[in-house]
mmCIF file of C-alpha atoms in Angstrom:
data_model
loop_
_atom_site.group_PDB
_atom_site.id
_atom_site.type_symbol
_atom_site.label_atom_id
_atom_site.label_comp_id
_atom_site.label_asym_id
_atom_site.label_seq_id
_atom_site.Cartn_x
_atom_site.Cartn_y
_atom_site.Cartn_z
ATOM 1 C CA UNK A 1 0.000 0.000 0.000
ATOM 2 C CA UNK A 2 1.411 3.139 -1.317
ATOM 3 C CA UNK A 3 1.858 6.256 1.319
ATOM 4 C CA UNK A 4 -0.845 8.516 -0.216
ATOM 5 C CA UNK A 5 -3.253 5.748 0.941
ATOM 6 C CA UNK A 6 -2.378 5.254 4.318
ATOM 7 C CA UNK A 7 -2.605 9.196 4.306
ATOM 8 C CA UNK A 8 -6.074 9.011 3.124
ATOM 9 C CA UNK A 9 -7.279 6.031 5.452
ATOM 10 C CA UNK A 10 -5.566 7.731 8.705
ATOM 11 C CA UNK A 11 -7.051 11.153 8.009
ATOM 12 C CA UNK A 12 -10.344 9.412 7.103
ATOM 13 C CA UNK A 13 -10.350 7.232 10.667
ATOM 14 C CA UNK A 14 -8.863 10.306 12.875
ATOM 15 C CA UNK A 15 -8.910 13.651 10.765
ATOM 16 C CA UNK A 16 -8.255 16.278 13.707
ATOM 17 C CA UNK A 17 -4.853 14.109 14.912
ATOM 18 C CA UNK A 18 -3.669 13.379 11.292
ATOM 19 C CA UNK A 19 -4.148 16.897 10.433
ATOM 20 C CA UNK A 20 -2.548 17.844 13.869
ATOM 21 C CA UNK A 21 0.371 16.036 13.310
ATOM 22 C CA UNK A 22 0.962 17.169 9.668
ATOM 23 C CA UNK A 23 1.011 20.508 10.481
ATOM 24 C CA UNK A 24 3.554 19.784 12.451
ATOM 25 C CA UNK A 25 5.822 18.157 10.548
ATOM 26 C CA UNK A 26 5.647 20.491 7.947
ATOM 27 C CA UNK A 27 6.081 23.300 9.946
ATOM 28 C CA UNK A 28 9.392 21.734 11.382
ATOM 29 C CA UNK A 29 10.272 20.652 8.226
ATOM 30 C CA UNK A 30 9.885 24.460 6.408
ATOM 31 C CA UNK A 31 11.789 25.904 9.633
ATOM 32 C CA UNK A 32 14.832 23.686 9.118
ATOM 33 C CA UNK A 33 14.634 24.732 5.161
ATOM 34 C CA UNK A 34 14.525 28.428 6.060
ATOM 35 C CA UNK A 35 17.296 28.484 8.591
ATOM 36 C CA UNK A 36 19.569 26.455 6.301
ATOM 37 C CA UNK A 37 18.497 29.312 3.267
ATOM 38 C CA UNK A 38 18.852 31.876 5.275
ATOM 39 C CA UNK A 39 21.674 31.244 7.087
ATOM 40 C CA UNK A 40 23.796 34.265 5.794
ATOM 41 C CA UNK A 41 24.047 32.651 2.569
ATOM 42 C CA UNK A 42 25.978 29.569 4.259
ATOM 43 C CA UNK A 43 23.550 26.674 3.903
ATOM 44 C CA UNK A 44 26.479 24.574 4.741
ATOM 45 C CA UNK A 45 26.120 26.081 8.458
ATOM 46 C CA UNK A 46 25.560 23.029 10.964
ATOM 47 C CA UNK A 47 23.679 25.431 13.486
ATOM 48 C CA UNK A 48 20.039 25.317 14.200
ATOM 49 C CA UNK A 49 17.801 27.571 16.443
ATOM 50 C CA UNK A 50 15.446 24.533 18.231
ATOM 51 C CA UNK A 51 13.886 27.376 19.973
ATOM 52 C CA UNK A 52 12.936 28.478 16.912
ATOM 53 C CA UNK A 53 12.203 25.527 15.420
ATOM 54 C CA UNK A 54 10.478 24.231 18.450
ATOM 55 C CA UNK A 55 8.198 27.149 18.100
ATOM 56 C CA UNK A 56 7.336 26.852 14.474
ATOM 57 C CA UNK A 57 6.560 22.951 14.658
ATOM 58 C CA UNK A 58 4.221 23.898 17.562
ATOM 59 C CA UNK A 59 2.373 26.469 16.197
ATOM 60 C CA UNK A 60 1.559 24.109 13.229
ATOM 61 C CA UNK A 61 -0.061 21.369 15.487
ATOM 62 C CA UNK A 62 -1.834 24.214 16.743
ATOM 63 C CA UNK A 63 -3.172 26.040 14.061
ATOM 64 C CA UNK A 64 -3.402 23.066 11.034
ATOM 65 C CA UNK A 65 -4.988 20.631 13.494
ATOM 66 C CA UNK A 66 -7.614 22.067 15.638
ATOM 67 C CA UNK A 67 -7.973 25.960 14.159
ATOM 68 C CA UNK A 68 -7.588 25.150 10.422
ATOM 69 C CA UNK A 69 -10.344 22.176 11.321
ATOM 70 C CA UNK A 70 -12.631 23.558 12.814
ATOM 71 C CA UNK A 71 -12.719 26.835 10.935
ATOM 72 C CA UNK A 72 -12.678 25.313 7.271
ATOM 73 C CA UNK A 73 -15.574 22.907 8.118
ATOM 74 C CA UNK A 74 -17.534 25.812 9.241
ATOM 75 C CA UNK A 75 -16.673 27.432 5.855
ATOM 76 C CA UNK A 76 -17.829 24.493 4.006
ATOM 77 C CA UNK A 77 -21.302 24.026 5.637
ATOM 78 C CA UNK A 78 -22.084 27.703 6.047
ATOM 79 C CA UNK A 79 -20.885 27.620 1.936
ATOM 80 C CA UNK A 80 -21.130 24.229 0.253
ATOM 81 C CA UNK A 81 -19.230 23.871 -3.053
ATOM 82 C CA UNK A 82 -22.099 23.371 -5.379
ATOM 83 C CA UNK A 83 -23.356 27.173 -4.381
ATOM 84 C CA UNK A 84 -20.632 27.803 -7.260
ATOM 85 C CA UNK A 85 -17.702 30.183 -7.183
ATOM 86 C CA UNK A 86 -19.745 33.560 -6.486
ATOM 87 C CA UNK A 87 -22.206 32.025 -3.733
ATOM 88 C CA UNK A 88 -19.232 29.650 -1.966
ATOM 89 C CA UNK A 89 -15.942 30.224 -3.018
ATOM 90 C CA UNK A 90 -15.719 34.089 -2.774
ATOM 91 C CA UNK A 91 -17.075 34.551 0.654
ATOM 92 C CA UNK A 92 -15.018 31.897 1.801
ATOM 93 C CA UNK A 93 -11.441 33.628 0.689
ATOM 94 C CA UNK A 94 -13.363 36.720 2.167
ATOM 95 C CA UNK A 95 -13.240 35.671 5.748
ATOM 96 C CA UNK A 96 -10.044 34.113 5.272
ATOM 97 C CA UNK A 97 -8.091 36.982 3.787
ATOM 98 C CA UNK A 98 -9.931 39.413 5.754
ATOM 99 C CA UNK A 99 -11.573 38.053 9.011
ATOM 100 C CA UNK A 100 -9.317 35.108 10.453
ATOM 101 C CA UNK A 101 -5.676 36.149 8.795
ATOM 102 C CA UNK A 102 -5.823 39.977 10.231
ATOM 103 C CA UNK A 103 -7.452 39.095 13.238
ATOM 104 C CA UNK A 104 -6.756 35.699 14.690
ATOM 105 C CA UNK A 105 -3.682 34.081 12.671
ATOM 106 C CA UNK A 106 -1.426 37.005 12.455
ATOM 107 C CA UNK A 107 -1.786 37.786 16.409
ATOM 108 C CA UNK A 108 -2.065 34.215 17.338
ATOM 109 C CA UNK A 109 1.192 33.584 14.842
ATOM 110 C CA UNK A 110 3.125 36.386 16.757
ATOM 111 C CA UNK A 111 1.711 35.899 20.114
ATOM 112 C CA UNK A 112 2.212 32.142 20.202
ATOM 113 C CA UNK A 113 5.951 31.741 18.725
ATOM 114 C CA UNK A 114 6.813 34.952 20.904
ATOM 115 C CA UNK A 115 5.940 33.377 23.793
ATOM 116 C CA UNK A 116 7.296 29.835 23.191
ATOM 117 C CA UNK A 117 10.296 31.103 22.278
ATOM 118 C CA UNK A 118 10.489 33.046 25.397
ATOM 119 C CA UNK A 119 10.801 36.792 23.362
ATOM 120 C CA UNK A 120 8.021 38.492 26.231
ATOM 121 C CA UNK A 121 9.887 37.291 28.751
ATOM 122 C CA UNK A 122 12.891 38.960 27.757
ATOM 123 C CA UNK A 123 11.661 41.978 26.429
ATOM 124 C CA UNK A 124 9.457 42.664 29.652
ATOM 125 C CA UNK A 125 12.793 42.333 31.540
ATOM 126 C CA UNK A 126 14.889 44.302 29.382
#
């Protein structure tokens, strides 16, 4: 059995964990990419901010699993796909782009990776 369909049966039989879990991952995994690219143009550099990283992979499990979830199952019942493109698919992007990215991702993004990686802490003692 090929990986795509043990993908499909898992997130079929448990789709909050799967989902959870795959955040993760590719969270982590786009971290360690970035820090190698960006590491002053020496992606040969063996060092690696865990912190960091640590923060990122959590904030995937957070906000792919339960977040992304529940909010894009609301989407999909409140607008089914057969409405068509003006009557689902445009209000949809609508809250996205302007309801949850402004006003729950972006300060849940910064407020969550700030605090894991212990940035209030310092700041409020600096």
């Amino acid at each position: 059995m090929n990986i795509f369909r043990l993908y499909s049966k898992a997130i079929n039989r448990q789709p909050l964990l799967v989902k959870t879990i795959t955040g993760g991952v590719l969270a982590g995994t786009g971290d360690i990419a970035a820090q190698k690219i960006s590491a002053n143009g020496n992606c040969e550099s063996g060092f690696l901010d865990y912190e960091r990283l640590a923060a990122f992979t959590a904030f995937g499990c957070i906000w792919t699993g339960p977040i992304n979830h529940k909010w894009l199952g609301m989407l999909n019942r409140m607008y089914p796909t057969h409405l068509g493109i003006r009557r689902a698919l445009i209000p949809k992007m609508t809250l996205q782009f302007f309801v949850l990215n402004p006003i729950i991702y972006l300060p849940l993004y910064f407020s969550t990776t700030g605090f894991l990686r212990g940035l209030f802490h310092h700041s409020r003692n600096a």
